[in-house]
Short mmCIF file of C-alpha atoms in Angstrom, two decimals:
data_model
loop_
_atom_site.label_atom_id
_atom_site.label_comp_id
_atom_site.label_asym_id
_atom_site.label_seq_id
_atom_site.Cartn_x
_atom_site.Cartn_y
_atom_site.Cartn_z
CA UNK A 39 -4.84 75.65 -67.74
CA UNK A 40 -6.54 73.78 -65.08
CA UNK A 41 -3.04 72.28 -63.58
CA UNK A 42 -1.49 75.64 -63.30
CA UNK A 43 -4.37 77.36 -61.23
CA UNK A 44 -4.50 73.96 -59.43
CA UNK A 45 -0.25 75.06 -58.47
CA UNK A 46 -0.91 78.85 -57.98
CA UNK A 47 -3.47 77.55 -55.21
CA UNK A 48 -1.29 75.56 -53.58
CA UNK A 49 1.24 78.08 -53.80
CA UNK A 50 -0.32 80.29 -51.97
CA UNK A 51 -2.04 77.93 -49.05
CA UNK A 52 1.48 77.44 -48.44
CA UNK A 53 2.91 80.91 -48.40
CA UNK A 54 -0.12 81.52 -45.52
CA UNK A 55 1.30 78.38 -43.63
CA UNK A 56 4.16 79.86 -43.48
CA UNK A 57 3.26 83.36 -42.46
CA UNK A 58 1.27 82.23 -39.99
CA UNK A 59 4.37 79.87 -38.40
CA UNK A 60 6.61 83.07 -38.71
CA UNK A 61 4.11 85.35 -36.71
CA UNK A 62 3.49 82.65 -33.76
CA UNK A 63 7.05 82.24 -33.45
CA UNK A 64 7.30 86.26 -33.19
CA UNK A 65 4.90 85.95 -30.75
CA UNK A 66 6.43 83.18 -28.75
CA UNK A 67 9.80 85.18 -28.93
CA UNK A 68 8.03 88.24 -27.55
CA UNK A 69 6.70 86.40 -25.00
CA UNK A 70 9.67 84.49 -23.42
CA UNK A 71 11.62 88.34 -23.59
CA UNK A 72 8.69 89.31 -21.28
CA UNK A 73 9.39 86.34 -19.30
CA UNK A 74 12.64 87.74 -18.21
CA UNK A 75 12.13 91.28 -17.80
CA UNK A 76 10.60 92.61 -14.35
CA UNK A 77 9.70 96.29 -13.47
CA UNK A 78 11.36 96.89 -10.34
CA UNK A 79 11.91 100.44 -8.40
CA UNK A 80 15.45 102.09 -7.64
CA UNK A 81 14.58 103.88 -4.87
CA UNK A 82 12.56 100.85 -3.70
CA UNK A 83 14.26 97.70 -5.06
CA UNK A 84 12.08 95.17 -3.08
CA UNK A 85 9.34 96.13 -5.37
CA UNK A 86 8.76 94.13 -8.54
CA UNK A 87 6.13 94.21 -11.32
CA UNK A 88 5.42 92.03 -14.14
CA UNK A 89 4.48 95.24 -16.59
CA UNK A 90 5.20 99.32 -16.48
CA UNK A 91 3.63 101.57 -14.11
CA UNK A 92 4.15 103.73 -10.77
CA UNK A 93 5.99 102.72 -7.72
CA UNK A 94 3.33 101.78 -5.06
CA UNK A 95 6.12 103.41 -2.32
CA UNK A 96 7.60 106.88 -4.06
CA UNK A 97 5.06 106.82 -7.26
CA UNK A 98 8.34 106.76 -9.55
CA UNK A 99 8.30 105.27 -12.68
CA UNK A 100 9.34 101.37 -12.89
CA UNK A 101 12.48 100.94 -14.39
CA UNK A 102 12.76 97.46 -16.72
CA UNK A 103 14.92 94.92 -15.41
CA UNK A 104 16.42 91.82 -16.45
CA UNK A 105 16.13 88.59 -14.42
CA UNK A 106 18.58 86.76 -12.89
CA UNK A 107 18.54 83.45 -13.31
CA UNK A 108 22.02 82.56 -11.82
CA UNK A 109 21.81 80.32 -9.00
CA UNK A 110 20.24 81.73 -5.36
CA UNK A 111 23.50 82.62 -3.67
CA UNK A 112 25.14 83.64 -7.13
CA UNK A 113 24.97 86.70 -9.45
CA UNK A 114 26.74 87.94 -12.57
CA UNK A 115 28.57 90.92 -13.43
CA UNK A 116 29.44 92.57 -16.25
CA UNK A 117 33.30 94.03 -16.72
CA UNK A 118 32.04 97.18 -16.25
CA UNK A 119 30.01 96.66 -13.24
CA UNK A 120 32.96 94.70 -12.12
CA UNK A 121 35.42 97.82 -12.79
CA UNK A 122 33.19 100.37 -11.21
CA UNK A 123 32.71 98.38 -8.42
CA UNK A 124 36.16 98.59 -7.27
CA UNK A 125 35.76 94.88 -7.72
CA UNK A 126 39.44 92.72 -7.01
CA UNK A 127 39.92 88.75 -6.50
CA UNK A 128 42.83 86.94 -4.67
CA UNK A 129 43.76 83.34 -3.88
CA UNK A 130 43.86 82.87 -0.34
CA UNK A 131 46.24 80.60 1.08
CA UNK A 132 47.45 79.94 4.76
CA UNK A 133 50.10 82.63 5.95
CA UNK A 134 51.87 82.99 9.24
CA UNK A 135 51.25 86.56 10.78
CA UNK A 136 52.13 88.77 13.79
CA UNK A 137 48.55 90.17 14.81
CA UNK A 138 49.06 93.35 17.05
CA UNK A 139 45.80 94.39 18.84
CA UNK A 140 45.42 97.30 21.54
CA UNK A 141 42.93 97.77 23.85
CA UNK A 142 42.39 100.30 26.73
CA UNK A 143 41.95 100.46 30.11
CA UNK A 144 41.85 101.91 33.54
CA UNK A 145 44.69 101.42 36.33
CA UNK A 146 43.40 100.45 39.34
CA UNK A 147 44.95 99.62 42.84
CA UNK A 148 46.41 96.04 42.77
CA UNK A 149 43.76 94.19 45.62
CA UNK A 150 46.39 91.51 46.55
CA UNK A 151 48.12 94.95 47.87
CA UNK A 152 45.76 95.89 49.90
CA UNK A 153 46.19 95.93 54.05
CA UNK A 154 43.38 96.42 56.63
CA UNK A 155 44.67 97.28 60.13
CA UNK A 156 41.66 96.44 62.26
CA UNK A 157 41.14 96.28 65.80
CA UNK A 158 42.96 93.67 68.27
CA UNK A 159 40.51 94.26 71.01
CA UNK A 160 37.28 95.10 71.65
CA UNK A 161 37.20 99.11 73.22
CA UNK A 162 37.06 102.60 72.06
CA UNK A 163 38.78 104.56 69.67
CA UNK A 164 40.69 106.84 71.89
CA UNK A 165 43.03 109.08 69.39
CA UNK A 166 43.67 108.53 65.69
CA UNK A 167 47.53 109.09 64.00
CA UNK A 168 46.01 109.27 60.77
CA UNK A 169 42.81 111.26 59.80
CA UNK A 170 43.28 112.01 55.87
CA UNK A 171 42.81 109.35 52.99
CA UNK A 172 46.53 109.54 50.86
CA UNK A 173 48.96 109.87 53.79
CA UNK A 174 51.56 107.78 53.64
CA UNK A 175 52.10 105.11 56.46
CA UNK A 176 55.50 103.51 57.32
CA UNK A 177 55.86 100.26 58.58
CA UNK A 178 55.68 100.67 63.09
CA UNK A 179 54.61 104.08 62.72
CA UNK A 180 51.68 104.53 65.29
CA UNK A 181 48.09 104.28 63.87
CA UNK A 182 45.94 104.55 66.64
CA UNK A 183 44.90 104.42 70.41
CA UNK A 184 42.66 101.66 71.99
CA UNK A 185 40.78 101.96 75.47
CA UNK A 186 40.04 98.08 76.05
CA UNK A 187 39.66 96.95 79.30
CA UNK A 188 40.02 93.46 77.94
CA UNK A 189 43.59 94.15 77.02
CA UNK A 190 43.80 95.99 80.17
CA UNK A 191 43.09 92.88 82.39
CA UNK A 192 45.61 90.69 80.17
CA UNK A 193 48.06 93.59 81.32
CA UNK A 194 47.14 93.40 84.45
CA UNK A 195 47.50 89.30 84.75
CA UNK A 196 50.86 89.34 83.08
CA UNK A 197 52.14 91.72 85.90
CA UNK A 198 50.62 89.74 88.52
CA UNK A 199 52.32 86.79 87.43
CA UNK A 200 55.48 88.47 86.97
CA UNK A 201 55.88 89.66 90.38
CA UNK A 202 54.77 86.50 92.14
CA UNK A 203 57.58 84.26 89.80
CA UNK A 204 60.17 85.42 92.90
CA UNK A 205 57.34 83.82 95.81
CA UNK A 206 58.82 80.43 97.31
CA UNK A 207 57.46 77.31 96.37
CA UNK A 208 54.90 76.30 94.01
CA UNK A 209 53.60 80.19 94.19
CA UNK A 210 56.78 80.99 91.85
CA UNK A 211 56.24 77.24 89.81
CA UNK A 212 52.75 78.60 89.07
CA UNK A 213 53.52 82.39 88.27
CA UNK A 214 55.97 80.72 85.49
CA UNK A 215 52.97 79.17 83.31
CA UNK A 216 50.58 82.51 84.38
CA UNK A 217 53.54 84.87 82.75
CA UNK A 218 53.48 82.47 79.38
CA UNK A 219 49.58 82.42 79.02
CA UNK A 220 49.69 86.01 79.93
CA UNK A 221 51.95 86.87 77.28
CA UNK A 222 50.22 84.91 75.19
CA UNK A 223 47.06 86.91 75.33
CA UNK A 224 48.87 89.83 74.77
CA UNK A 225 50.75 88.68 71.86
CA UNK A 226 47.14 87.77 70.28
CA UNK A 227 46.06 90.98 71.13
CA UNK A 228 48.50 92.86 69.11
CA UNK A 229 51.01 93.96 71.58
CA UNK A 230 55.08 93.77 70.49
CA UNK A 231 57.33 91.94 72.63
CA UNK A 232 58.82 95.33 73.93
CA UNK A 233 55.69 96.64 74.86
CA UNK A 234 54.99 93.21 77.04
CA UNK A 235 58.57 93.81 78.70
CA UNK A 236 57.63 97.08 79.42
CA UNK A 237 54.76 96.31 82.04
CA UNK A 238 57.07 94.45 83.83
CA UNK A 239 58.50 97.90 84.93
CA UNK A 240 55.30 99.65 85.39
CA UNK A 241 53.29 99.59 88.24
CA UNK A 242 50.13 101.64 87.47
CA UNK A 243 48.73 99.51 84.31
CA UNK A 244 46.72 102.33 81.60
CA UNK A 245 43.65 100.93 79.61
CA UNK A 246 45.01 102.64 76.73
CA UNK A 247 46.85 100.67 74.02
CA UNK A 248 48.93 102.23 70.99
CA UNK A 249 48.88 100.29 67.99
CA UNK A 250 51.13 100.72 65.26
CA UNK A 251 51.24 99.66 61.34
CA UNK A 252 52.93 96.31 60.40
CA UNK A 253 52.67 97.70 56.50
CA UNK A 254 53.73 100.22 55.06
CA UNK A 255 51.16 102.02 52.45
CA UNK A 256 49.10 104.84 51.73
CA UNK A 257 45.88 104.93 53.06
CA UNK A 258 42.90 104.46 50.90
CA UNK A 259 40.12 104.42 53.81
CA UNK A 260 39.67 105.47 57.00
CA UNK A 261 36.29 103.65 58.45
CA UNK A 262 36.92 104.30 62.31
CA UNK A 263 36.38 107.87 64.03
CA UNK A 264 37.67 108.67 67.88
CA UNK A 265 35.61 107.80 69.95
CA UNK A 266 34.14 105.40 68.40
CA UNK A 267 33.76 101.70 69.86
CA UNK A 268 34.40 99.06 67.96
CA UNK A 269 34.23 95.49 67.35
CA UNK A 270 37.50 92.69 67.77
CA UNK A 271 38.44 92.62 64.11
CA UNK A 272 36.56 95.61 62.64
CA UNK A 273 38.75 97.47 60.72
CA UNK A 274 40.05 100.93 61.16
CA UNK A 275 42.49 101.86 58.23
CA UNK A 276 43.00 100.43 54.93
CA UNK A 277 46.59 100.57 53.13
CA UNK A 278 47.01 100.10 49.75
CA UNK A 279 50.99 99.88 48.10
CA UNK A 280 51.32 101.31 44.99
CA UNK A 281 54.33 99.96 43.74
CA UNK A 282 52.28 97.65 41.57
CA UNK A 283 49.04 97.95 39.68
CA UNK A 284 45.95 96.00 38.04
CA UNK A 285 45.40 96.98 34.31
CA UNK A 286 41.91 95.35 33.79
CA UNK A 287 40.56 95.29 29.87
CA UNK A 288 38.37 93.53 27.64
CA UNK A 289 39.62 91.36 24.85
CA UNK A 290 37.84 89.65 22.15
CA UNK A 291 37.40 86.14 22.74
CA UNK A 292 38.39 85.26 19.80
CA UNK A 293 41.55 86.53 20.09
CA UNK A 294 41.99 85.52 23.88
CA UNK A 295 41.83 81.94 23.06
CA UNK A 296 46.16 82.18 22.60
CA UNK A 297 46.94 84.31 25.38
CA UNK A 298 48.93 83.18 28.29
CA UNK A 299 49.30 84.20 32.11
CA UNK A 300 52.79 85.87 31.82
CA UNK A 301 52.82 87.26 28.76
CA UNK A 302 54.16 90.72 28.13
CA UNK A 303 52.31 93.55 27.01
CA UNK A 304 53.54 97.15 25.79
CA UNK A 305 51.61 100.00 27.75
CA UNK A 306 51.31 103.62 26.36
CA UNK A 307 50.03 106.62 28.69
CA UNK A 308 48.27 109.72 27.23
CA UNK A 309 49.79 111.56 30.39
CA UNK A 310 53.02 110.44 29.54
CA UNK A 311 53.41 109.99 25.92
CA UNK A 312 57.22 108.99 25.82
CA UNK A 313 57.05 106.45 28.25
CA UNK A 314 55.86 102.54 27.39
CA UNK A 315 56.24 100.09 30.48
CA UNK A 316 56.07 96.36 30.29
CA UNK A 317 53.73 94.83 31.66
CA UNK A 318 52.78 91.29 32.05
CA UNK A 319 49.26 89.00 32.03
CA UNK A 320 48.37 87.71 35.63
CA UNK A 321 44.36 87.04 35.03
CA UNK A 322 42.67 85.55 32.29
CA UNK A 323 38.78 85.22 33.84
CA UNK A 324 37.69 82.00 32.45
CA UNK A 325 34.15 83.69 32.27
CA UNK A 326 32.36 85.17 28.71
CA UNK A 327 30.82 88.82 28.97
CA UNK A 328 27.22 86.95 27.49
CA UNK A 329 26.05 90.57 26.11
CA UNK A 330 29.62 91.91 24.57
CA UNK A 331 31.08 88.34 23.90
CA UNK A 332 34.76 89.35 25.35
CA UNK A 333 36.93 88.61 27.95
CA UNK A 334 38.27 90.45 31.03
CA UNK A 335 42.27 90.32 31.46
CA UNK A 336 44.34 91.52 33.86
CA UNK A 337 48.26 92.72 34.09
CA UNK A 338 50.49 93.33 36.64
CA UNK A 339 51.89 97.12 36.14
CA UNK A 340 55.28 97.76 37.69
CA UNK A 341 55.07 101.41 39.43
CA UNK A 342 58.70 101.46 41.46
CA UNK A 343 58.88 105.25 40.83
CA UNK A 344 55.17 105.79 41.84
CA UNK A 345 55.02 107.80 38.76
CA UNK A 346 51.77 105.82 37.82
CA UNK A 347 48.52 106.94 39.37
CA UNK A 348 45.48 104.16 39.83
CA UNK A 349 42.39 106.35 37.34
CA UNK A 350 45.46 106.92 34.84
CA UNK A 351 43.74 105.72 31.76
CA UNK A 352 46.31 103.42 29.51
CA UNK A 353 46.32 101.46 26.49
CA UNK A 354 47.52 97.95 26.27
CA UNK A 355 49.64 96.39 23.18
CA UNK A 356 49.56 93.15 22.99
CA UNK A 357 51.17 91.34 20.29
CA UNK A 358 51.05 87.20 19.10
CA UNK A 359 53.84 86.39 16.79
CA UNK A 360 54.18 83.54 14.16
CA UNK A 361 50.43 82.97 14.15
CA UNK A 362 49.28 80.90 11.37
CA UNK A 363 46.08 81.13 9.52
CA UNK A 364 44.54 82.38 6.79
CA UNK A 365 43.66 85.98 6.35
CA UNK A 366 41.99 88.78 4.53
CA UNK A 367 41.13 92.70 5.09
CA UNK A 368 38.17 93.14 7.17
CA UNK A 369 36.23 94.66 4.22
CA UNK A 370 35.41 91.55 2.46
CA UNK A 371 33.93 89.74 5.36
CA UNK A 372 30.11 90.61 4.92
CA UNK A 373 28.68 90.34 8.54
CA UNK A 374 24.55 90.46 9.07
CA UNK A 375 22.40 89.26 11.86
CA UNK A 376 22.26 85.90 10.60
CA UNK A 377 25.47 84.82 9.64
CA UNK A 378 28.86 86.13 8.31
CA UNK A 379 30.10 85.63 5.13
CA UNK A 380 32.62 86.22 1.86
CA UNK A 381 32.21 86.45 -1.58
CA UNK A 382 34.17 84.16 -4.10
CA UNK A 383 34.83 84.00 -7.84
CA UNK A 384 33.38 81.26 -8.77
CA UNK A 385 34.20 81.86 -12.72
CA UNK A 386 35.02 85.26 -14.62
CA UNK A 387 31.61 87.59 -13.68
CA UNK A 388 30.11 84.99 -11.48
CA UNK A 389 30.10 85.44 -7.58
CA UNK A 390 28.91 83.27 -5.28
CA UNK A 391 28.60 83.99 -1.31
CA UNK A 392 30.16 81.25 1.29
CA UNK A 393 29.08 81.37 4.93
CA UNK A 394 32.25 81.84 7.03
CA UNK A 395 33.79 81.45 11.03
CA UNK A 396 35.96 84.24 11.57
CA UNK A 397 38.78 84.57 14.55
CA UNK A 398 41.03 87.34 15.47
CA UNK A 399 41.27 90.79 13.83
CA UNK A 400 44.16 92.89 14.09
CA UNK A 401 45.71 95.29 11.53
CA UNK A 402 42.55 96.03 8.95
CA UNK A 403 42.98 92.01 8.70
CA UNK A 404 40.79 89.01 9.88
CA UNK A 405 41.61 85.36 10.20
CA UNK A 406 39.15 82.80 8.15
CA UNK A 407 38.77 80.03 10.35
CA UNK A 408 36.73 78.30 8.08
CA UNK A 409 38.21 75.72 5.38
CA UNK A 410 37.98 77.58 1.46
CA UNK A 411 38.67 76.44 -1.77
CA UNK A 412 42.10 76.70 -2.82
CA UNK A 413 40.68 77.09 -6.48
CA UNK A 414 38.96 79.65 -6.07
CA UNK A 415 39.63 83.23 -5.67
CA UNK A 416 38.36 85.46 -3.06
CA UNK A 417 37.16 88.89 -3.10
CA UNK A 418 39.30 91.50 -1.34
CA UNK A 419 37.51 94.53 -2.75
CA UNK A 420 34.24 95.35 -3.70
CA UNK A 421 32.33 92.88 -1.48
CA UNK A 422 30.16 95.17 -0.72
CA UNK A 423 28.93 96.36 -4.02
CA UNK A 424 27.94 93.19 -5.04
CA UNK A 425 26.29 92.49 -1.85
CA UNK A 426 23.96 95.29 -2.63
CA UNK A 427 23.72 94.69 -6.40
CA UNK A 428 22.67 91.42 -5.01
CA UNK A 429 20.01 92.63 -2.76
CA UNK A 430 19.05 95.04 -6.04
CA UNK A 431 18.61 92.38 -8.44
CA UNK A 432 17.05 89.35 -5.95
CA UNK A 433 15.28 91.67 -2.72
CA UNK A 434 16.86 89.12 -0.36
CA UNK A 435 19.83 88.64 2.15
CA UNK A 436 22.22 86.59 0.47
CA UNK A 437 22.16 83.92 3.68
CA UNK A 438 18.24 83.91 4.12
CA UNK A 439 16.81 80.66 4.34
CA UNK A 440 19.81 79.44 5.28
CA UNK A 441 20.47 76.98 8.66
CA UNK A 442 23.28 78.58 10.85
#
């Protein structure tokens, strides 16, 4: 009788042990599920809690979460997070490509174009052929009348000389050299060769000098008035031809980096819809825009018809065939202050972000300049939905911390 209590005590010491084991295990359980749940807000997601209560922000209720314990720049999805997130993968692999980009711009007079008719002499601005910016000018029309007694003694010389060339002796040897420095002077001053001939067969010599236009243009500026006295070399009109012009844009540099003086370009005009010139590259400025990052270009614009007006606003096509590279949509580059970046698969519900160089953009598509893994696939769609289910779950830029 003794022996069996003895068992039925020992019995049930053990029975407690075990109970007891059980219930801290429970306990342990309970506690490591606590371990990976946070409270976290979804109108505030950079709040987290380790237990229930209000939003410190928008006093909402905490919502329980689930930690992520996937590695910093990875997170997991679920196939139905992956399915609502419009979530695709591709493998990426080098392609060739024609990238077409368009840019707009302003026609503008072409400078190299541009004539100044200035004055020969020093005098005054006695009469002026042309008073209104826009007329045309042929090429020896008159442009405008000089008083200048400088040219008027030059005048004066070269008839002296000329009527003392038929004097005997060294009077005529003499006149011969005073003729050539004579016409000389004249020649520097502006004066034609039939104008010099013609004082030969005047007697009176005028002060007044008629200049005329070795250009032909329109004019652009007028910056002399009659009556006016002005300086030797100031100018008087400026010509501009318009049977070429400058179409200046801005480019990104990226994409600059392959384009050439002399390549063609297609221009379209919203005033005239149905026509497209070609035009070609004569300026690349070797100079970066520091604030926008692009590049100023320039093209020659043929204008033979004159149908063209400088102001006309145009838009530039500019296309690079047989590019090679490696490209994806513009959607699935993620770009933030700090650094720009893709998401790839790294295994079936696990995404990781890589940090990326990008070049030229043209057609919704971007080139990836950086190198990827061919074994892994890279997300086309979706990226960002799991950039902000990222930010959700972690509170954090994907790329913080890291060195650019």
């Amino acid at each position: 009788m003794k022996k069996i209590k003895t068992i039925i005590f020992l019995f049930m010491i053990f029975a407690f042990l075990a109970a007891c084991n059980g219930k801290n295990e429970e306990d342990h359980s309970e506690h490591q599920a606590e371990k990976n749940i946070y409270y976290t807000c979804s109108m505030d997601p950079q709040v987290k809690e380790d237990k229930p209560g209000k939003c410190p922000i928008c006093h909402m209720d905490l919502t329980p979460m689930k930690k992520d314990n996937s590695a910093s720049n990875e997170i997991a999805l679920s196939d139905q997070q992956i399915k609502l997130g419009n979530i695709s993968v591709r493998t990426i692999s080098e392609t060739e490509s024609s990238l077409v980009e368009n840019y707009t711009g302003v026609l503008a007079v072409d400078q190299e174009r541009m004539k100044t008719i200035s004055a020969r002499a020093m005098g005054r601005i006695e009469k002026l052929y042309f008073k209104t910016e826009g007329d045309y000018i042929q090429k020896n029309q008159a442009v405008y009348q000089l008083y200048s007694e400088d040219i008027a003694i030059a005048k004066q010389d070269y008839f002296a000389a000329y009527q003392q060339l038929s004097m005997p002796g060294d009077f005529g040897k003499n006149a011969k050299s005073m003729l050539n420095a004579a016409k000389q002077k004249l020649l520097f001053y502006g004066l034609s060769n039939s104008l010099i001939e013609s004082i030969k067969t005047n007697s009176k010599i005028s002060p007044y000098t008629t200049f005329y236009s070795t250009y032909s243009g329109y004019v652009s500026e007028i910056t002399a008035t009659e009556g006016s006295y002005v300086m030797e070399g100031a100018a008087v009109i400026k010509l501009v031809n318009l049977n070429s012009l400058w179409l200046e844009t801005q480019v990104n540099v990226n994409y600059a980096k392959s384009l050439k003086i002399g390549q063609s370009a297609k221009l379209s005009f919203a005033d005239y819809p149905n026509n497209e010139i070609t035009a070609k590259i004569s300026f690349i400025n070797p100079e970066i825009n520091p604030d926008s990052r692009l590049l100023l270009i320039r093209m020659e614009v043929p204008n033979p018809n004159l149908l063209l007006k400088p102001g006309m606003q145009a838009v530039a096509r500019l296309t690079q065939s047989n590019l090679k590279g490696v490209f994806i949509p513009i959607d699935a580059v993620i770009r933030e202050e700090n650094a720009t970046y893709i998401w790839v698969e790294k295994s079936h519900g696990i995404f990781e972000n890589v940090m990326v160089e990008t070049g030229a953009e043209s057609n919704g598509m971007i080139e990836i300049k950086s190198a990827l893994d061919p074994a892994k696939k890279v997300v086309i769609t979706g990226a960002y939905a799991i950039n902000s289910e990222y930010k959700f779950r972690k509170g954090s830029d994907p790329m913080a911390g890291m060195d650019m």
